[in-house]
Amino acid sequence: GQGQYYKKYIQVFCYFNPGFNKGDRVRLRGKLKVPDKPGNPGEFDYPSYLRSNRIYYVLSVKDKNDAELLRASSGINNWITTYREHCETLFKEVLPEKEAGVLLGMLLGSLEGIETDEYSEYQKTGIVHIFSVSGLHVGFLLLLTAGLTSWLGLSKRTRLIVGISLLLIYCTLVGWPIPVQRSAVMGALGLIAYYSGRENALLNSLGLAGIVVLLINPCALMQISFQLSFLASWGLVYLFPLLKKTLNCRHPAWDLVLVPFCAQIAIIPLIAYRFNIFNPVSILSNILLSYLSGLAVIMGFLALMSAALLPGLAALILYPAGLMAEIIRCTNHLLVQMP
């Protein structure tokens, strides 16, 4: 009945690492309760945040004996988990710990290898979005795929199939968060338009992506990830061409500045409202580091694609990617020192 619906999704807190993987069937014993309401004015409303994800109860599991694995995952979930673990192990064996942590964060959204203080620095400089798998990553993946398939001389039909297939595989690998859902819809529509010779109406694609995401989960509208993702995309597909035309910036070098500027300027009001943060350095950091992170992501994609069959080649590709990750770390550390 109605009560069972509210218990369909539960936020679980374990006081230990249970070692479970996505798709595992488990039995948990603990204390089930309604999440605590905020106690002070302006405090983060955690129950409201959970409700936007259709979660109404939290479960605390304190003893390791209270978390039991009934059946391990199989099929696609098992393949995804195994491949992710294989890639993470390879990255950590080849690169220094901090470089591997940053690169895995950019590619897979895995933040375990990034220290809290360092992550806080990325937040202060407004470059933390490179660790939220989104349009930046999908765009560079499609760029890499288009380049490789063109170099191999494949037909347009084959290029389209390969592009969409790799897009779906990567989105599945990172777990289909909301920004990735939006990017996948826009990316797929863009590929179909490009290879079929039709006009790629970016604003229409953005609107359709929003409709698809909200049909899947209407509560996504109130989530910060949805709002940031679509505002940044709106900045790129609407503000960028408008500003370029207004300023009469015809030289291609201006695009390198205006693209990250428009994406950042679109989300600054929301960040100021949501987090009470306004940092002009974020505009500078995005102009300096967005493209560098893009190159690191492209090399990381090549490493991910070759990790299973050609681990030696993947390791070779990881060295320049790790160097770029280190440059990003050092540059961001310098930027955060600015008043």
Short mmCIF file of C-alpha atoms in Angstrom, two decimals:
data_model
loop_
_atom_site.label_atom_id
_atom_site.label_comp_id
_atom_site.label_asym_id
_atom_site.label_seq_id
_atom_site.Cartn_x
_atom_site.Cartn_y
_atom_site.Cartn_z
CA GLY A 1 0.00 0.00 0.00
CA GLN A 2 0.91 3.64 0.51
CA GLY A 3 3.28 2.84 3.39
CA GLN A 4 5.17 0.35 1.23
CA TYR A 5 5.72 3.01 -1.44
CA TYR A 6 7.37 5.33 1.10
CA LYS A 7 9.69 2.49 2.12
CA LYS A 8 10.70 1.66 -1.44
CA TYR A 9 13.82 3.86 -1.31
CA ILE A 10 15.77 4.19 1.94
CA GLN A 11 18.96 6.10 2.72
CA VAL A 12 21.31 3.66 4.49
CA PHE A 13 24.18 4.75 6.76
CA CYS A 14 26.78 2.13 7.64
CA TYR A 15 29.38 2.80 10.33
CA PHE A 16 31.79 0.59 8.38
CA ASN A 17 32.60 -0.34 4.80
CA PRO A 18 30.13 -3.12 3.88
CA GLY A 19 31.90 -3.90 0.60
CA PHE A 20 28.65 -4.23 -1.35
CA ASN A 21 28.39 -3.56 -5.08
CA LYS A 22 25.55 -2.22 -7.22
CA GLY A 23 23.07 -5.02 -7.94
CA ASP A 24 23.90 -7.06 -4.82
CA ARG A 25 20.95 -8.44 -2.87
CA VAL A 26 21.50 -7.80 0.83
CA ARG A 27 19.82 -8.08 4.22
CA LEU A 28 20.25 -5.15 6.62
CA ARG A 29 19.27 -4.79 10.26
CA GLY A 30 19.23 -1.39 11.92
CA LYS A 31 17.21 1.52 13.23
CA LEU A 32 14.71 2.95 10.72
CA LYS A 33 13.58 6.53 11.32
CA VAL A 34 12.42 9.74 9.68
CA PRO A 35 15.38 12.09 9.01
CA ASP A 36 15.82 14.96 11.46
CA LYS A 37 14.42 18.35 10.47
CA PRO A 38 16.74 21.39 10.39
CA GLY A 39 17.07 22.95 13.82
CA ASN A 40 18.24 26.44 12.88
CA PRO A 41 16.97 29.08 10.40
CA GLY A 42 18.77 28.75 7.08
CA GLU A 43 20.17 25.32 7.93
CA PHE A 44 20.31 22.75 5.11
CA ASP A 45 16.95 20.96 4.92
CA TYR A 46 18.10 17.34 4.60
CA PRO A 47 14.60 15.76 4.76
CA SER A 48 13.47 18.01 1.89
CA TYR A 49 16.57 17.03 -0.12
CA LEU A 50 15.84 13.33 0.45
CA ARG A 51 12.17 13.76 -0.53
CA SER A 52 13.28 15.24 -3.86
CA ASN A 53 14.98 11.87 -4.40
CA ARG A 54 11.83 10.01 -3.27
CA ILE A 55 13.51 8.95 0.01
CA TYR A 56 11.50 9.27 3.22
CA TYR A 57 13.39 7.13 5.77
CA VAL A 58 16.98 6.61 6.85
CA LEU A 59 18.39 3.36 8.20
CA SER A 60 21.44 3.25 10.50
CA VAL A 61 23.48 0.03 10.51
CA LYS A 62 26.11 0.03 13.28
CA ASP A 63 27.38 -3.56 13.44
CA LYS A 64 29.07 -5.31 10.52
CA ASN A 65 27.15 -8.49 11.38
CA ASP A 66 23.92 -6.60 10.61
CA ALA A 67 24.86 -6.29 6.92
CA GLU A 68 24.59 -9.63 5.12
CA LEU A 69 25.17 -10.37 1.43
CA LEU A 70 22.44 -12.71 0.15
CA ARG A 71 23.32 -12.80 -3.56
CA ALA A 72 26.11 -11.10 -5.49
CA SER A 73 25.28 -9.02 -8.54
CA SER A 74 25.31 -10.65 -11.96
CA GLY A 75 24.97 -9.67 -15.60
CA ILE A 76 25.54 -6.05 -16.58
CA ASN A 77 25.86 -4.81 -12.98
CA ASN A 78 28.62 -7.31 -12.27
CA TRP A 79 30.44 -6.37 -15.50
CA ILE A 80 30.26 -2.66 -14.67
CA THR A 81 31.56 -3.19 -11.12
CA THR A 82 34.39 -5.46 -12.28
CA TYR A 83 35.47 -3.10 -15.05
CA ARG A 84 35.39 -0.04 -12.78
CA GLU A 85 37.49 -1.85 -10.17
CA HIS A 86 39.96 -2.97 -12.85
CA CYS A 87 40.34 0.59 -14.15
CA GLU A 88 40.68 2.08 -10.67
CA THR A 89 43.38 -0.46 -9.79
CA LEU A 90 45.30 0.30 -13.00
CA PHE A 91 45.11 4.07 -12.43
CA LYS A 92 46.36 3.72 -8.84
CA GLU A 93 49.23 1.40 -9.84
CA VAL A 94 50.49 3.69 -12.64
CA LEU A 95 49.99 7.17 -11.14
CA PRO A 96 50.83 8.77 -7.79
CA GLU A 97 47.97 8.60 -5.31
CA LYS A 98 46.77 12.22 -5.61
CA GLU A 99 46.99 12.32 -9.41
CA ALA A 100 45.07 9.05 -9.68
CA GLY A 101 42.42 10.41 -7.29
CA VAL A 102 41.88 13.57 -9.36
CA LEU A 103 41.77 11.67 -12.66
CA LEU A 104 39.31 9.05 -11.35
CA GLY A 105 37.19 11.87 -9.96
CA MET A 106 37.05 13.56 -13.36
CA LEU A 107 36.34 10.37 -15.31
CA LEU A 108 34.09 8.33 -13.03
CA GLY A 109 32.91 10.84 -10.43
CA SER A 110 34.75 8.81 -7.77
CA LEU A 111 35.80 11.22 -4.99
CA GLU A 112 37.31 8.77 -2.49
CA GLY A 113 40.86 9.56 -3.61
CA ILE A 114 40.53 13.35 -3.14
CA GLU A 115 41.29 14.75 0.32
CA THR A 116 38.64 16.90 1.98
CA ASP A 117 40.85 20.02 2.12
CA GLU A 118 41.77 19.71 -1.56
CA TYR A 119 38.13 19.19 -2.57
CA SER A 120 37.24 22.32 -0.58
CA GLU A 121 39.80 24.27 -2.66
CA TYR A 122 38.07 23.17 -5.88
CA GLN A 123 34.77 24.38 -4.42
CA LYS A 124 36.24 27.78 -3.54
CA THR A 125 37.63 28.35 -7.04
CA GLY A 126 34.43 27.17 -8.75
CA ILE A 127 36.13 24.35 -10.68
CA VAL A 128 34.54 21.52 -8.65
CA HIS A 129 32.18 20.75 -11.57
CA ILE A 130 35.00 18.82 -13.30
CA PHE A 131 34.28 16.04 -10.78
CA SER A 132 30.58 15.96 -11.65
CA VAL A 133 30.33 13.80 -14.74
CA SER A 134 28.29 15.95 -17.11
CA GLY A 135 28.22 17.66 -20.49
CA LEU A 136 31.93 18.49 -20.35
CA HIS A 137 32.82 14.80 -20.21
CA VAL A 138 30.19 13.64 -22.70
CA GLY A 139 31.21 16.38 -25.13
CA PHE A 140 34.87 15.39 -25.05
CA LEU A 141 33.95 11.70 -25.36
CA LEU A 142 31.92 12.42 -28.51
CA LEU A 143 34.76 14.59 -29.85
CA LEU A 144 37.23 11.75 -29.29
CA THR A 145 34.88 9.19 -30.86
CA ALA A 146 34.26 11.40 -33.92
CA GLY A 147 37.99 11.87 -34.42
CA LEU A 148 38.81 8.17 -34.12
CA THR A 149 35.97 6.96 -36.37
CA SER A 150 36.84 9.60 -38.97
CA TRP A 151 40.51 8.57 -38.87
CA LEU A 152 39.48 4.93 -39.40
CA GLY A 153 37.42 5.97 -42.45
CA LEU A 154 34.14 4.51 -41.19
CA SER A 155 30.82 5.30 -42.86
CA LYS A 156 28.47 7.90 -41.36
CA ARG A 157 26.06 5.18 -40.25
CA THR A 158 28.84 3.27 -38.49
CA ARG A 159 30.16 6.45 -36.87
CA LEU A 160 26.68 7.19 -35.50
CA ILE A 161 26.29 3.66 -34.10
CA VAL A 162 29.77 3.68 -32.53
CA GLY A 163 29.26 7.16 -31.06
CA ILE A 164 25.90 6.35 -29.44
CA SER A 165 27.15 2.92 -28.26
CA LEU A 166 30.20 4.38 -26.50
CA LEU A 167 28.01 7.13 -25.06
CA LEU A 168 25.61 4.57 -23.55
CA ILE A 169 28.48 2.41 -22.22
CA TYR A 170 30.16 5.37 -20.52
CA CYS A 171 26.89 6.68 -19.05
CA THR A 172 26.17 3.21 -17.65
CA LEU A 173 29.71 3.03 -16.24
CA VAL A 174 29.20 6.23 -14.22
CA GLY A 175 25.65 5.34 -13.09
CA TRP A 176 23.43 7.74 -15.11
CA PRO A 177 23.34 10.81 -12.78
CA ILE A 178 21.01 13.66 -13.84
CA PRO A 179 23.67 15.77 -15.68
CA VAL A 180 24.65 12.66 -17.65
CA GLN A 181 21.02 11.94 -18.58
CA ARG A 182 20.72 15.47 -19.98
CA SER A 183 24.07 15.24 -21.78
CA ALA A 184 23.26 11.82 -23.23
CA VAL A 185 19.96 13.00 -24.75
CA MET A 186 21.56 16.14 -26.19
CA GLY A 187 24.61 14.22 -27.40
CA ALA A 188 22.55 11.53 -29.11
CA LEU A 189 20.30 14.12 -30.80
CA GLY A 190 23.38 16.08 -31.89
CA LEU A 191 24.96 12.97 -33.42
CA ILE A 192 21.77 12.02 -35.27
CA ALA A 193 21.38 15.58 -36.61
CA TYR A 194 25.05 15.79 -37.67
CA TYR A 195 25.27 12.45 -39.45
CA SER A 196 21.84 12.78 -41.08
CA GLY A 197 22.59 16.29 -42.37
CA ARG A 198 19.80 17.92 -40.34
CA GLU A 199 20.05 21.17 -38.38
CA ASN A 200 21.06 20.67 -34.75
CA ALA A 201 18.71 23.01 -32.85
CA LEU A 202 20.54 23.11 -29.51
CA LEU A 203 17.84 24.92 -27.54
CA ASN A 204 15.25 22.38 -28.70
CA SER A 205 17.64 19.57 -27.76
CA LEU A 206 18.10 21.09 -24.31
CA GLY A 207 14.33 21.38 -23.85
CA LEU A 208 13.74 17.80 -24.98
CA ALA A 209 16.49 16.58 -22.63
CA GLY A 210 14.75 18.37 -19.76
CA ILE A 211 11.42 16.75 -20.62
CA VAL A 212 12.99 13.27 -20.76
CA VAL A 213 14.75 13.71 -17.39
CA LEU A 214 11.56 15.00 -15.72
CA LEU A 215 9.46 12.19 -17.17
CA ILE A 216 11.89 9.73 -15.57
CA ASN A 217 11.93 11.63 -12.25
CA PRO A 218 9.69 14.72 -11.83
CA CYS A 219 11.40 15.48 -8.50
CA ALA A 220 14.64 16.17 -10.37
CA LEU A 221 13.41 19.71 -11.02
CA MET A 222 14.15 20.66 -7.40
CA GLN A 223 17.62 19.08 -7.33
CA ILE A 224 20.69 21.32 -7.49
CA SER A 225 22.42 18.99 -9.99
CA PHE A 226 19.52 19.39 -12.45
CA GLN A 227 19.43 23.16 -12.03
CA LEU A 228 23.20 23.64 -12.39
CA SER A 229 23.44 21.29 -15.36
CA PHE A 230 20.68 22.95 -17.35
CA LEU A 231 21.73 26.49 -16.46
CA ALA A 232 25.31 25.83 -17.58
CA SER A 233 24.03 24.28 -20.82
CA TRP A 234 21.71 27.25 -21.38
CA GLY A 235 24.72 29.52 -20.99
CA LEU A 236 26.52 27.60 -23.72
CA VAL A 237 23.69 27.26 -26.25
CA TYR A 238 22.07 30.68 -25.72
CA LEU A 239 24.38 33.17 -23.99
CA PHE A 240 27.50 32.17 -25.91
CA PRO A 241 26.20 32.88 -29.44
CA LEU A 242 24.35 35.98 -28.19
CA LEU A 243 27.43 37.44 -26.50
CA LYS A 244 29.67 36.54 -29.43
CA LYS A 245 27.34 38.34 -31.82
CA THR A 246 26.92 41.37 -29.54
CA LEU A 247 30.69 41.80 -29.05
CA ASN A 248 31.39 40.97 -32.71
CA CYS A 249 34.06 38.45 -31.67
CA ARG A 250 34.96 36.72 -34.91
CA HIS A 251 38.42 35.39 -34.09
CA PRO A 252 38.32 31.71 -32.96
CA ALA A 253 40.54 32.55 -29.98
CA TRP A 254 37.62 34.43 -28.42
CA ASP A 255 35.63 31.19 -28.32
CA LEU A 256 38.21 29.70 -25.93
CA VAL A 257 37.43 32.49 -23.46
CA LEU A 258 33.71 32.95 -24.05
CA VAL A 259 32.68 29.25 -23.81
CA PRO A 260 33.74 28.70 -20.14
CA PHE A 261 32.81 32.31 -19.31
CA CYS A 262 29.20 31.89 -20.48
CA ALA A 263 28.78 28.55 -18.74
CA GLN A 264 30.10 30.00 -15.47
CA ILE A 265 28.23 33.31 -15.62
CA ALA A 266 24.94 31.42 -16.05
CA ILE A 267 25.32 29.45 -12.81
CA ILE A 268 26.85 32.17 -10.60
CA PRO A 269 23.41 33.52 -9.41
CA LEU A 270 22.23 30.02 -8.46
CA ILE A 271 25.47 29.21 -6.59
CA ALA A 272 25.24 32.54 -4.73
CA TYR A 273 21.61 31.78 -3.78
CA ARG A 274 22.11 28.12 -2.86
CA PHE A 275 25.51 28.22 -1.15
CA ASN A 276 25.99 31.91 -0.22
CA ILE A 277 29.21 31.96 -2.25
CA PHE A 278 30.32 34.44 -4.88
CA ASN A 279 33.93 34.19 -6.02
CA PRO A 280 35.09 36.15 -9.11
CA VAL A 281 38.13 33.82 -9.23
CA SER A 282 35.76 31.09 -10.46
CA ILE A 283 35.55 32.80 -13.86
CA LEU A 284 39.36 32.90 -14.17
CA SER A 285 39.78 29.31 -12.93
CA ASN A 286 37.27 27.97 -15.43
CA ILE A 287 38.93 29.78 -18.34
CA LEU A 288 42.37 28.46 -17.30
CA LEU A 289 41.48 24.91 -16.27
CA SER A 290 38.42 23.78 -18.27
CA TYR A 291 40.36 22.93 -21.43
CA LEU A 292 43.22 21.37 -19.51
CA SER A 293 40.76 19.13 -17.70
CA GLY A 294 39.22 18.33 -21.10
CA LEU A 295 42.55 17.08 -22.45
CA ALA A 296 43.05 15.02 -19.29
CA VAL A 297 39.55 13.57 -19.72
CA ILE A 298 40.21 12.64 -23.39
CA MET A 299 43.41 10.81 -22.44
CA GLY A 300 41.61 9.20 -19.53
CA PHE A 301 38.88 7.98 -21.91
CA LEU A 302 41.54 6.38 -24.12
CA ALA A 303 42.97 4.67 -21.04
CA LEU A 304 39.51 3.44 -19.99
CA MET A 305 38.81 2.07 -23.48
CA SER A 306 42.12 0.20 -23.68
CA ALA A 307 42.40 -0.90 -20.04
CA ALA A 308 40.84 -4.33 -20.58
CA LEU A 309 42.60 -5.46 -23.78
CA LEU A 310 45.79 -3.34 -23.81
CA PRO A 311 46.73 -2.46 -20.20
CA GLY A 312 50.28 -1.56 -21.29
CA LEU A 313 48.98 1.02 -23.75
CA ALA A 314 46.54 2.32 -21.13
CA ALA A 315 49.40 2.77 -18.67
CA LEU A 316 51.41 4.67 -21.29
CA ILE A 317 48.49 7.03 -21.97
CA LEU A 318 47.99 7.64 -18.26
CA TYR A 319 51.35 9.38 -17.79
CA PRO A 320 50.49 12.59 -19.72
CA ALA A 321 46.95 12.48 -18.27
CA GLY A 322 48.45 12.29 -14.77
CA LEU A 323 50.77 15.21 -15.57
CA MET A 324 47.76 17.33 -16.56
CA ALA A 325 45.95 16.31 -13.38
CA GLU A 326 48.97 17.49 -11.37
CA ILE A 327 49.07 20.82 -13.24
CA ILE A 328 45.35 21.27 -12.46
CA ARG A 329 46.02 20.57 -8.77
CA CYS A 330 48.93 23.01 -8.55
CA THR A 331 47.22 25.78 -10.57
CA ASN A 332 44.04 25.49 -8.50
CA HIS A 333 46.07 25.68 -5.29
CA LEU A 334 47.63 28.92 -6.50
CA LEU A 335 44.26 30.37 -7.53
CA VAL A 336 42.69 29.64 -4.14
CA GLN A 337 45.37 31.83 -2.51
CA MET A 338 44.06 34.89 -4.37
CA PRO A 339 42.09 37.28 -2.12
#
